[in-house]
């Protein structure tokens, strides 16, 4: 997969490093606060310097909370083959928690504290653009 072949659900969410997706965040150059999605400036009230720079985020984290979406979200959110799915809150380190859909978990067997990894999967097929992708968090596979 080349980066040019990807159509993401929104711009600026991630990029591929080889086969590995990386979320694109921003980091304050003064206080080090991390933001995802990308922020325009630092929002730390104790920070006087507001300069931020692009930061590639860690690809693994720990599931710290989740909920199961049991009704189909209204328009603007688009998904093919809708069925209930889980949304997780993942601690990816450096004080940043990222929300995303979960993939590869049985909805009745999701465990807080699970190690997860970032994956990219199709959300829907657009007639003109082809597969439209989003990031998700899947169980980390031990090797
Ligand atoms: Zn700051």
mmCIF file of N, CA, C and O and ligand atoms in Angstrom, residues 28 30-33 35 42 44 47 49-50, ligand 1:
data_model
loop_
_atom_site.group_PDB
_atom_site.id
_atom_site.type_symbol
_atom_site.label_atom_id
_atom_site.label_comp_id
_atom_site.label_asym_id
_atom_site.label_seq_id
_atom_site.Cartn_x
_atom_site.Cartn_y
_atom_site.Cartn_z
ATOM 1 N N UNK A 28 3.591 20.491 21.703
ATOM 2 C CA UNK A 28 4.031 21.840 22.049
ATOM 3 C C UNK A 28 5.553 21.843 22.202
ATOM 4 O O UNK A 28 6.112 20.985 22.889
ATOM 5 N N UNK A 30 7.289 23.924 23.791
ATOM 6 C CA UNK A 30 7.710 24.424 25.100
ATOM 7 C C UNK A 30 7.413 23.429 26.221
ATOM 8 O O UNK A 30 8.311 22.999 26.938
ATOM 9 N N UNK A 31 6.140 23.041 26.371
ATOM 10 C CA UNK A 31 5.764 22.198 27.517
ATOM 11 C C UNK A 31 5.665 20.726 27.151
ATOM 12 O O UNK A 31 5.549 19.884 28.030
ATOM 13 N N UNK A 32 5.691 20.399 25.864
ATOM 14 C CA UNK A 32 5.687 18.999 25.453
ATOM 15 C C UNK A 32 4.308 18.370 25.378
ATOM 16 O O UNK A 32 4.197 17.185 25.079
ATOM 17 N N UNK A 33 3.246 19.129 25.660
ATOM 18 C CA UNK A 33 1.887 18.562 25.585
ATOM 19 C C UNK A 33 1.621 18.018 24.192
ATOM 20 O O UNK A 33 1.966 18.641 23.194
ATOM 21 N N UNK A 35 -1.156 16.466 21.332
ATOM 22 C CA UNK A 35 -2.552 16.604 20.930
ATOM 23 C C UNK A 35 -2.864 15.702 19.756
ATOM 24 O O UNK A 35 -2.052 15.526 18.853
ATOM 25 N N UNK A 42 -0.956 25.238 21.499
ATOM 26 C CA UNK A 42 -0.992 24.528 22.778
ATOM 27 C C UNK A 42 -2.177 25.018 23.609
ATOM 28 O O UNK A 42 -2.418 26.211 23.722
ATOM 29 N N UNK A 44 -2.577 24.000 26.882
ATOM 30 C CA UNK A 44 -2.206 23.897 28.294
ATOM 31 C C UNK A 44 -2.266 25.299 28.913
ATOM 32 O O UNK A 44 -1.496 26.175 28.526
ATOM 33 N N UNK A 47 0.909 27.019 30.046
ATOM 34 C CA UNK A 47 1.997 27.147 29.077
ATOM 35 C C UNK A 47 1.891 28.489 28.361
ATOM 36 O O UNK A 47 0.855 28.830 27.808
ATOM 37 N N UNK A 49 4.146 29.506 25.982
ATOM 38 C CA UNK A 49 4.603 29.340 24.594
ATOM 39 C C UNK A 49 3.579 28.493 23.867
ATOM 40 O O UNK A 49 3.192 27.447 24.362
ATOM 41 N N UNK A 50 3.090 28.945 22.746
ATOM 42 C CA UNK A 50 2.006 28.213 22.080
ATOM 43 C C UNK A 50 2.438 27.561 20.773
ATOM 44 O O UNK A 50 1.600 27.142 19.984
HETATM 45 ZN ZN1 LIG B 1 2.600 24.120 25.722
#
